[in-house]
XYZ file of C-alpha atoms in Angstrom:
674
model
C 24.348 53.642 36.306
C 22.486 51.336 38.758
C 18.455 51.774 39.390
C 16.908 49.641 42.260
C 13.580 49.057 41.960
C 11.560 47.709 45.160
C 8.408 46.069 44.502
C 7.209 44.480 48.071
C 4.307 42.213 47.280
C 4.388 42.244 43.546
C 4.980 39.151 41.570
C 7.058 38.979 38.599
C 5.802 40.472 35.253
C 4.278 37.204 33.800
C 1.890 37.286 36.791
C 0.342 40.771 35.697
C -1.676 38.859 32.997
C -4.089 37.091 35.578
C -3.974 39.889 38.232
C -7.476 40.897 38.041
C -8.783 37.538 36.808
C -7.613 34.890 39.095
C -9.488 36.601 41.771
C -12.622 34.975 40.189
C -10.882 31.578 39.888
C -9.916 31.652 35.963
C -7.724 33.008 33.483
C -8.678 36.111 31.567
C -7.767 35.361 27.804
C -7.829 39.171 27.297
C -4.904 39.566 29.953
C -3.002 36.910 27.955
C -1.419 37.042 24.808
C -4.240 37.970 22.055
C -4.680 34.983 20.013
C -6.146 36.889 17.300
C -3.694 39.773 17.078
C -0.250 38.697 18.821
C 1.837 41.397 17.459
C 4.989 40.625 19.620
C 4.990 36.905 18.241
C 5.384 35.811 21.834
C 4.326 32.249 22.756
C 3.514 31.804 26.335
C 2.017 29.504 28.971
C -1.324 30.114 29.923
C -0.834 28.939 33.320
C 2.570 31.006 33.910
C 2.267 33.505 36.605
C -0.721 31.882 38.470
C 0.163 31.604 42.318
C 0.562 28.147 43.527
C -2.289 28.205 45.878
C -4.754 29.652 43.375
C -3.716 27.476 40.762
C -4.302 24.468 43.114
C -7.841 25.843 43.871
C -8.505 26.212 40.221
C -7.505 22.533 39.632
C -9.720 21.290 42.570
C -12.729 23.115 41.003
C -12.059 21.758 37.694
C -11.763 18.260 39.028
C -14.960 18.497 41.110
C -16.967 20.101 38.172
C -15.645 17.214 35.817
C -16.170 14.005 37.546
C -12.489 13.955 38.697
C -12.907 14.322 42.233
C -11.113 10.958 43.138
C -8.494 12.345 40.851
C -7.718 15.733 42.700
C -4.124 14.788 44.061
C -2.863 13.914 40.714
C -4.591 16.462 38.713
C -2.929 19.108 41.097
C 0.370 17.387 40.389
C -0.266 17.510 36.727
C -1.400 21.301 36.807
C 1.932 22.135 38.591
C 4.166 20.122 36.150
C 2.182 21.970 33.494
C 2.856 25.340 34.751
C 6.592 24.920 34.424
C 7.474 21.884 32.685
C 11.388 22.251 33.300
C 11.292 22.150 36.931
C 9.128 19.359 37.763
C 11.806 18.271 40.450
C 11.623 21.292 42.455
C 8.005 20.803 43.264
C 7.607 20.668 46.985
C 4.881 19.686 49.267
C 2.157 17.306 49.214
C 2.347 17.602 45.249
C 5.882 16.833 45.205
C 6.448 13.943 42.594
C 7.640 10.498 43.239
C 10.675 8.884 41.954
C 9.060 6.941 38.986
C 7.144 10.020 38.272
C 10.123 12.047 37.708
C 11.859 9.256 35.894
C 8.809 9.122 33.297
C 9.103 12.736 32.812
C 12.830 12.865 32.126
C 12.441 10.031 29.701
C 9.880 11.829 27.912
C 12.255 14.211 26.994
C 15.588 12.206 26.731
C 13.656 9.405 24.635
C 10.938 10.923 22.437
C 10.230 7.748 20.554
C 9.508 5.853 23.777
C 5.782 5.898 23.933
C 3.147 3.172 24.384
C 2.826 0.653 21.652
C -0.815 1.158 21.765
C -0.211 4.528 20.521
C 1.675 3.348 17.676
C -0.968 0.525 16.989
C -3.785 3.191 16.930
C -2.109 5.473 14.519
C -1.030 2.840 12.176
C -4.359 1.063 12.074
C -6.283 4.259 11.419
C -3.823 5.333 8.699
C -3.802 2.116 6.856
C -7.045 3.600 5.379
C -5.017 6.024 3.679
C -4.190 3.214 1.319
C -7.421 3.565 -0.004
C -6.785 6.913 -1.694
C -3.287 5.793 -3.053
C -4.829 2.408 -4.138
C -7.641 4.403 -5.870
C -5.217 6.903 -7.729
C -3.168 4.255 -9.220
C -5.948 1.689 -9.893
C -7.569 4.545 -11.973
C -4.211 4.836 -13.598
C -4.036 1.259 -15.031
C -7.912 0.985 -15.501
C -7.609 3.774 -17.784
C -6.380 1.671 -20.394
C -9.192 -0.510 -20.493
C -12.396 0.462 -19.185
C -13.142 3.423 -21.502
C -13.357 0.802 -24.113
C -15.630 -1.565 -22.052
C -18.038 1.236 -21.576
C -17.784 2.549 -24.884
C -16.430 5.764 -24.046
C -12.792 5.237 -25.251
C -12.606 7.651 -28.302
C -10.779 10.949 -28.468
C -13.923 13.067 -28.718
C -14.526 15.548 -26.283
C -17.579 13.749 -24.918
C -15.437 10.492 -24.174
C -12.472 12.495 -23.024
C -14.598 14.386 -20.308
C -16.548 11.265 -19.112
C -13.159 9.499 -18.700
C -12.041 12.383 -16.589
C -15.013 12.553 -14.696
C -15.157 9.006 -13.848
C -11.841 9.248 -12.425
C -12.188 12.251 -10.282
C -15.806 10.950 -9.018
C -14.003 9.906 -5.691
C -12.680 13.366 -5.054
C -15.962 15.066 -6.285
C -17.689 13.012 -3.793
C -15.101 13.895 -1.050
C -14.837 17.530 -1.489
C -18.480 18.248 -1.811
C -20.099 15.623 0.550
C -17.787 13.556 2.391
C -15.433 16.086 3.717
C -17.996 18.358 4.990
C -19.930 15.282 6.882
C -16.579 15.030 9.251
C -17.762 17.701 11.789
C -21.235 16.062 12.451
C -19.987 12.859 12.152
C -17.399 13.539 14.773
C -19.797 15.115 16.989
C -22.398 12.281 16.851
C -20.273 9.259 16.757
C -16.740 10.577 17.849
C -13.444 9.877 16.112
C -13.466 6.163 16.507
C -16.909 5.778 15.249
C -16.467 8.018 12.549
C -13.401 6.324 11.184
C -15.424 3.147 11.277
C -18.176 4.351 9.107
C -16.040 5.809 6.595
C -14.191 2.286 6.712
C -17.225 0.104 5.881
C -17.974 2.606 3.150
C -14.735 2.268 1.515
C -14.697 -1.304 1.771
C -18.176 -1.907 0.213
C -18.234 0.604 -2.629
C -15.105 -0.867 -4.760
C -16.797 -4.234 -4.696
C -20.088 -2.822 -5.937
C -17.928 -0.901 -8.565
C -16.363 -3.742 -9.961
C -19.893 -5.491 -10.629
C -21.069 -2.282 -12.715
C -22.458 -2.930 -16.251
C -22.112 0.830 -17.498
C -20.247 4.009 -16.789
C -23.338 5.761 -15.226
C -23.252 2.650 -12.324
C -19.373 2.988 -12.181
C -19.704 6.679 -11.561
C -22.193 6.419 -8.673
C -19.993 3.761 -7.038
C -16.846 6.115 -7.464
C -18.756 9.031 -5.848
C -19.975 6.930 -2.838
C -16.184 5.948 -2.476
C -15.249 9.213 -2.276
C -17.872 10.339 0.573
C -16.183 7.402 2.478
C -12.568 8.839 1.753
C -13.712 12.308 2.464
C -14.886 11.363 6.053
C -11.705 9.361 6.877
C -9.214 12.052 5.374
C -10.786 14.649 7.542
C -10.923 12.753 10.581
C -7.735 10.282 10.681
C -4.984 12.896 10.633
C -6.573 14.933 13.468
C -6.941 11.979 15.618
C -3.494 11.088 15.082
C -2.184 14.732 15.724
C -4.117 15.061 19.056
C -2.910 11.622 20.182
C 0.631 12.353 19.464
C 3.387 14.192 21.583
C 4.498 17.662 20.225
C 8.074 16.236 19.481
C 7.136 13.542 17.314
C 3.847 14.433 16.046
C 4.865 15.026 12.540
C 6.245 11.840 12.141
C 3.299 9.974 13.580
C 0.810 11.941 11.669
C 2.539 11.447 8.443
C 1.746 7.867 8.664
C -1.132 8.854 6.659
C 1.128 9.801 3.666
C 3.013 6.764 4.154
C 0.230 4.566 3.788
C -1.031 6.723 0.698
C 2.258 6.148 -0.840
C 2.076 2.339 0.088
C -1.276 2.251 -1.569
C -0.013 3.546 -4.690
C 2.639 1.233 -4.794
C 0.226 -1.956 -4.137
C -1.912 -0.017 -6.871
C 0.966 -0.332 -9.467
C 1.531 -3.924 -8.444
C -1.964 -4.715 -9.082
C -1.788 -2.981 -12.350
C 1.039 -5.280 -13.313
C -0.499 -8.419 -12.009
C -3.830 -8.035 -14.034
C -2.500 -5.790 -16.808
C -2.583 -8.625 -19.180
C -6.352 -9.734 -18.713
C -7.608 -7.655 -21.509
C -10.986 -5.950 -21.480
C -11.811 -7.189 -17.433
C -8.603 -6.124 -16.151
C -10.092 -2.976 -14.940
C -12.886 -5.011 -12.840
C -9.829 -6.627 -11.076
C -8.089 -3.438 -10.429
C -11.200 -1.930 -8.526
C -12.547 -5.227 -7.150
C -9.086 -6.046 -5.335
C -9.415 -2.745 -3.618
C -7.884 -2.719 -0.304
C -10.905 -1.324 1.784
C -10.115 0.172 5.135
C -9.237 -1.192 8.631
C -12.687 -1.598 10.032
C -11.399 -4.637 11.947
C -8.322 -3.393 13.216
C -9.356 -0.202 15.433
C -7.757 -0.486 18.769
C -8.976 1.289 21.931
C -6.858 4.077 23.505
C -5.379 3.038 26.720
C -4.471 5.857 29.254
C -0.818 6.809 29.101
C 1.028 7.494 32.391
C -1.019 9.254 34.841
C 0.885 12.404 35.574
C 1.614 13.106 32.243
C -1.987 12.611 31.330
C -3.101 14.972 34.279
C -0.488 17.336 32.890
C -1.850 17.340 29.513
C -5.153 17.431 30.186
C -4.963 20.560 32.394
C -2.867 22.342 30.024
C -5.250 21.444 27.043
C -8.140 22.981 29.512
C -6.376 26.031 30.227
C -5.602 26.851 26.593
C -9.246 25.885 25.531
C -10.679 28.478 28.079
C -8.648 31.134 26.450
C -9.638 29.833 22.988
C -13.358 29.724 24.016
C -13.237 33.495 25.163
C -11.298 34.625 21.998
C -13.502 32.663 19.582
C -16.693 31.651 21.493
C -19.070 28.763 21.124
C -20.797 28.364 17.876
C -23.134 26.233 15.574
C -21.740 24.132 12.724
C -22.795 26.528 10.077
C -21.221 29.440 12.050
C -18.012 27.716 12.498
C -17.696 27.330 8.783
C -18.154 31.021 8.348
C -15.697 31.644 11.221
C -12.919 29.888 9.232
C -12.791 33.331 7.089
C -13.821 35.689 9.923
C -11.909 34.985 13.196
C -8.420 36.410 12.687
C -6.497 33.377 14.408
C -8.741 30.795 12.539
C -8.595 32.632 9.059
C -4.886 32.464 9.271
C -5.045 28.773 9.712
C -7.286 28.407 6.813
C -4.978 30.238 4.450
C -1.854 28.297 5.531
C -3.712 25.104 5.092
C -4.975 26.270 1.881
C -1.556 27.005 0.712
C -0.104 23.727 1.764
C -3.136 21.524 0.191
C -3.250 23.308 -3.047
C 0.384 23.101 -3.522
C -0.130 19.388 -3.486
C -2.088 20.002 -6.655
C 0.015 22.312 -8.048
C 3.247 20.464 -7.701
C 1.953 17.835 -10.422
C 2.003 14.610 -8.189
C -1.569 13.678 -9.189
C -1.197 14.027 -12.840
C 1.480 11.314 -12.525
C -0.520 9.338 -10.035
C -3.552 9.375 -12.297
C -2.142 9.354 -15.707
C 1.588 8.077 -15.556
C 0.728 4.932 -17.497
C -0.737 7.173 -20.140
C 2.139 9.843 -20.115
C 4.921 6.754 -20.560
C 2.752 5.545 -23.425
C 2.540 8.781 -25.154
C 6.168 8.826 -24.650
C 6.517 5.911 -27.099
C 6.090 2.460 -25.202
C 4.123 -0.699 -24.871
C 1.035 -0.754 -22.518
C 2.830 -3.108 -20.429
C 6.088 -1.396 -20.378
C 4.199 1.868 -19.538
C 2.682 0.110 -16.554
C 6.076 -1.233 -15.484
C 7.552 2.283 -15.571
C 4.571 3.490 -13.512
C 5.275 0.508 -10.801
C 8.801 1.924 -10.943
C 7.176 5.506 -9.767
C 5.178 3.729 -7.042
C 8.033 1.984 -5.414
C 10.225 5.296 -5.569
C 7.718 7.196 -4.017
C 6.873 4.661 -1.224
C 10.525 4.082 -0.246
C 11.327 7.742 -0.148
C 8.366 8.462 2.053
C 10.193 6.944 4.872
C 12.928 9.478 5.550
C 10.099 11.860 6.292
C 9.417 10.267 9.685
C 12.901 11.706 10.621
C 13.047 14.908 8.498
C 9.420 16.347 9.232
C 10.303 16.990 13.082
C 13.842 17.495 12.659
C 14.102 20.178 9.939
C 10.332 21.156 10.110
C 7.415 21.403 7.684
C 8.215 24.612 6.211
C 11.933 24.111 5.225
C 11.000 20.685 3.906
C 8.512 22.278 1.417
C 10.910 25.263 0.719
C 13.620 22.951 -0.341
C 11.658 20.520 -2.348
C 9.389 22.566 -4.328
C 12.145 24.134 -6.708
C 13.808 20.417 -7.214
C 10.324 19.375 -8.253
C 10.121 22.146 -10.806
C 13.360 21.523 -12.403
C 12.859 17.624 -12.421
C 9.454 18.077 -14.216
C 10.749 20.613 -16.675
C 13.505 17.970 -17.448
C 11.134 14.935 -17.833
C 8.998 17.366 -20.323
C 12.312 18.326 -22.368
C 13.450 14.603 -22.820
C 9.906 13.983 -24.667
C 11.633 16.132 -27.304
C 14.199 13.325 -28.325
C 12.943 11.064 -31.290
C 10.503 8.440 -30.411
C 12.757 5.843 -31.892
C 15.499 6.810 -29.453
C 16.091 3.771 -26.956
C 17.010 6.397 -24.126
C 14.034 8.473 -24.584
C 11.483 6.437 -22.067
C 14.281 5.836 -19.799
C 15.030 9.581 -19.577
C 11.530 10.399 -19.111
C 11.068 7.711 -16.213
C 14.354 8.672 -14.555
C 13.200 12.529 -13.982
C 9.788 11.556 -13.062
C 11.502 9.306 -10.486
C 13.383 12.044 -9.321
C 10.395 14.185 -9.089
C 9.146 11.408 -6.556
C 12.386 11.396 -4.468
C 11.747 15.302 -4.024
C 8.010 14.930 -3.560
C 7.708 11.942 -1.001
C 9.445 13.269 1.861
C 8.336 17.047 1.509
C 4.747 17.961 -0.192
C 3.744 14.140 0.263
C 3.647 13.888 4.263
C 3.394 17.836 4.959
C -0.082 18.661 3.630
C -2.333 16.324 5.964
C 0.131 16.498 8.980
C 0.085 20.486 8.757
C -3.769 20.637 8.498
C -4.452 18.636 11.222
C -2.483 20.473 13.673
C -3.072 24.301 12.737
C -6.755 24.661 13.788
C -7.949 25.254 17.415
C -9.855 22.807 19.053
C -13.144 24.496 18.555
C -12.634 24.550 14.744
C -10.248 21.499 14.109
C -13.129 19.328 12.461
C -14.217 22.218 10.279
C -10.885 23.291 9.507
C -9.648 19.925 8.510
C -12.794 19.541 6.534
C -11.828 22.722 4.532
C -8.313 21.678 4.133
C -9.111 18.226 2.742
C -11.919 19.767 0.373
C -9.503 22.096 -1.125
C -6.996 19.384 -1.725
C -9.597 16.907 -2.962
C -11.867 19.428 -5.038
C -8.713 20.647 -7.110
C -7.647 16.833 -7.364
C -11.011 16.292 -9.060
C -10.573 19.275 -11.233
C -7.150 18.255 -12.373
C -8.350 14.735 -13.171
C -11.290 16.122 -15.341
C -9.154 18.892 -17.136
C -5.817 17.154 -17.581
C -6.712 14.765 -20.433
C -7.697 17.964 -22.076
C -4.622 19.660 -21.223
C -2.351 16.819 -22.428
C -4.371 16.530 -25.718
C -3.718 20.352 -26.412
C -0.158 21.044 -24.920
C 1.332 17.559 -25.277
C 3.468 15.898 -22.473
C 6.084 18.754 -22.918
C 3.532 21.625 -22.551
C 1.842 19.877 -19.426
C 4.919 19.147 -17.673
C 6.550 22.825 -18.318
C 2.998 24.200 -16.823
C 3.326 22.308 -13.851
C 6.876 23.268 -13.449
C 5.358 26.812 -13.475
C 2.892 25.895 -10.825
C 5.622 24.561 -8.431
C 7.419 28.033 -8.607
C 4.215 29.560 -7.737
C 3.624 27.259 -4.955
C 6.982 27.978 -3.369
C 6.324 31.560 -3.073
C 3.159 31.055 -1.479
C 4.386 28.776 1.074
C 7.351 31.429 1.515
C 4.842 34.156 2.367
C 1.742 32.581 4.064
C 2.969 29.285 5.695
C 4.111 29.643 9.265
C 6.333 26.631 10.856
C 4.661 24.318 13.456
C 7.362 21.724 14.192
C 7.699 20.660 17.899
C 5.043 23.198 19.080
C 2.194 21.752 20.897
C -1.465 22.195 19.577
C -1.880 24.692 22.206
C 1.035 26.760 21.394
C 0.017 27.047 17.959
C -2.560 29.477 18.910
C 0.034 31.961 19.402
C 1.982 31.365 16.284
C -1.145 31.782 14.299
C -2.234 34.999 16.260
C 0.941 36.659 14.607
C -0.680 38.914 12.152
C -0.152 37.995 8.359
C 1.310 41.387 7.452
C 3.821 40.859 10.367
C 4.749 37.283 9.140
C 4.868 38.487 5.438
C 7.069 41.462 6.534
C 9.513 39.109 8.450
C 9.897 36.974 5.830
C 10.659 39.740 3.027
C 12.733 42.038 5.111
C 14.665 39.728 7.541
C 14.606 36.084 5.939
C 15.419 37.084 2.127
C 18.318 39.409 3.101
C 19.861 36.844 5.625
C 19.427 33.849 2.857
C 21.250 36.162 0.300
C 23.984 36.878 2.426
C 24.471 33.459 3.841
C 24.088 31.284 0.682
C 24.903 33.503 -2.025
C 27.343 36.016 -0.695
C 28.767 32.847 1.916
C 28.971 35.239 4.667
C 28.818 32.654 7.310
C 28.528 35.346 10.068
C 25.294 36.231 8.903
C 22.704 35.689 11.528
C 18.756 35.535 11.468
C 16.600 37.289 13.791
C 13.817 34.613 14.783
C 10.253 35.956 14.652
C 8.853 33.988 17.431
C 9.848 34.349 21.297
C 9.421 31.763 23.304
C 8.841 32.437 26.985
C 10.729 30.671 29.947
C 8.520 29.583 32.529
C 8.921 31.842 35.666
C 9.107 30.953 39.157
C 5.701 32.302 40.722
C 6.098 30.048 43.986
C 8.996 31.999 45.521
C 8.343 35.202 47.725
C 8.643 38.863 45.643
C 12.066 40.113 45.474
C 13.416 43.481 44.474
C 14.449 44.015 40.900
C 17.948 45.660 40.119
C 18.771 46.898 36.820
C 22.443 47.284 35.499
C 22.903 49.517 32.529
C 25.422 48.091 30.228
C 26.477 49.170 26.901
C 24.616 47.894 23.771
C 25.385 44.533 22.292
C 24.215 41.860 19.820
C 22.325 38.845 20.720
C 22.917 35.482 19.364
C 20.100 36.115 17.067
C 21.575 39.006 15.176
C 19.316 41.587 16.884
C 21.055 44.580 18.332
C 19.608 44.935 21.964
C 20.141 47.336 25.002
C 21.970 44.897 27.580
C 20.439 46.208 30.667
C 20.648 43.344 33.503
C 17.881 42.436 35.416
C 18.620 40.489 38.665
C 17.061 40.174 42.299
C 18.217 42.197 45.296
C 20.484 39.591 46.815
C 22.499 39.364 43.780
C 23.198 43.111 43.894
C 26.769 44.157 44.368
C 27.377 46.707 46.761
C 26.747 49.918 44.909
C 24.617 53.292 44.942
C 21.130 52.786 44.025
C 18.129 54.759 42.931
C 14.769 53.159 44.066
C 11.943 53.528 41.858
C 8.076 52.774 42.768
C 4.759 53.162 41.219
C 4.401 54.074 37.472
C 8.469 53.886 37.091
C 8.308 50.158 38.523
C 5.622 49.285 35.743
C 7.141 51.077 32.940
C 10.500 49.042 33.867
C 8.831 45.928 34.095
C 7.498 46.598 30.561
C 10.935 47.751 29.227
C 12.434 44.634 30.774
C 9.993 42.300 29.006
C 10.894 43.767 25.779
C 14.493 43.589 25.978
C 14.275 40.169 27.300
C 12.406 38.905 24.259
C 15.614 38.976 22.301
C 17.153 36.043 24.465
C 14.173 33.909 24.791
C 14.855 30.736 23.062
C 12.636 28.150 25.088
C 9.082 26.861 24.529
C 7.081 26.976 27.870
C 6.867 23.209 27.273
C 10.319 22.644 28.593
C 13.990 21.648 27.180
C 15.176 19.137 24.889
C 12.970 18.203 22.130
C 11.053 21.407 22.434
C 14.098 23.721 22.340
C 13.370 26.634 19.708
C 15.335 25.599 16.541
C 16.666 29.127 16.092
C 19.092 28.421 19.248
C 21.214 26.135 16.997
C 19.611 25.890 13.224
C 19.511 28.263 10.524
C 16.259 27.795 8.517
C 13.394 29.591 7.200
C 11.086 30.721 9.900
């Protein structure tokens, strides 16, 4: 049966979202996808559907009101590209792109790594500060063998054990309770660059002061101030990197934070070996040789290609308008409360909590803090324990490099779901090896081997993902507060771990401690599977729609769709099993052409390539209709038909509104946990 629906003067369906609001010159967020309750899991372009004349009028008003009047022509070009990034070559009229502009836009998709060197240098220079955190972890590791004796707290009494743990955890206490929460007001007052500079100065001075302390009280204070600088920096640098990075390689660029953390751990291990034979003053060298932060190596951000900059600027403006109406402006205190009250923000808060707490549950810090102690407990000398710890630092650093490719290829979520089970069994194996007799020649070697295996899985997975993920999941209005929450969560639990682990080790032994953390890895795997959405190759603006999907919908999809598919595919080895994706990425629609009639062909039901059964009615324009008997519908029938068309077309949508190539939805080609 053929139904012909003539809709003279009516735009395509996506334009309905803005019908009432565009008369007032701006988008209506309520007419768009609700970013607090996206039940359809649809991700769409906030500029889609706006008629060209109205869009250009909005761009002109925006440019004049923001001091960009002399760039109006450029901004109009950028807005048209942002409205439909896949058809920039089809733009006509005064805003038509020049050949060199078209080449730049094509190269952006075809050669995603060809970005200005100033971007690379800026992110690397700032992320070098992460070496502070890595060095501190491993410096504490080696210093634990000497500074307790120097300060008279080296006995096995509960009091001394607690003080050693408190001193080790002091930077994380300072970060979690003070430093992280200063990030939002500091960024508001000094900007990203000024905030990073202030934190760099703090991280440079405090280790030098720590090396000159005369008692454990002074040492504790310097460690707390070091933590304040670390917290400010750790809450700002990943956000700064995420905001400056293109979506297709954002994960790789932001994970430079973890790469430098791993490098700092390796440097700390090397320093432990270098000064480990100096006796009671060795710990002063460990802390006095602290690398500080790149206070002198901050580079200015240079503007990118003009058309791309204009495109991104106006696309961000459009999405921020929607965020503002859905979330509203607020004070710092109110933003902290809204992390748990606004649905879209609350889901990001939950996801960032899961991935950050997972870093502490996996057991990496019991090795980073106490590997020398663990190896000594396994039955070896101080120097051999330091040497084995150096091997851990080297493995951790080397295997962080593959994540530059894997984090944007496989995604954040699949990396974690793959690596957590492997970290669990490797920790369990390392613990079981301690059952071998201490006199055995292979005891230390096997314990070290499985700890290295653990590091092999940690470094490209839970190592780079938490800070990368947390820096990108929050909307612009709550990005600093959200990152403060995430980093504070991570470092607070790191502090608690540092204080409690000596007691756990004394009570349970190496085997009990490793078995405990193997169980924590399993628990973290379940939490990630249920509550952590994927973010790879989505722009920061698109993530509003990812986190607008209710948690119940996300959990239901994973338990009722993903689990059965995985069992069929990897247990029953059914290679024909298909996974229906949760998210549907709208294709950009042509809003510049004249309205045309819509024709509906009614075919039999079939299967889409997602595995979902759908009705295969075909919707085409009138000129594509073959001669046939048709029935014309108008009014309410037309609206009903368009609504039905959108629902059925959703099963076939595969592309982000940001375009082709690197932005293609992974479900089109890959099978992975969504």
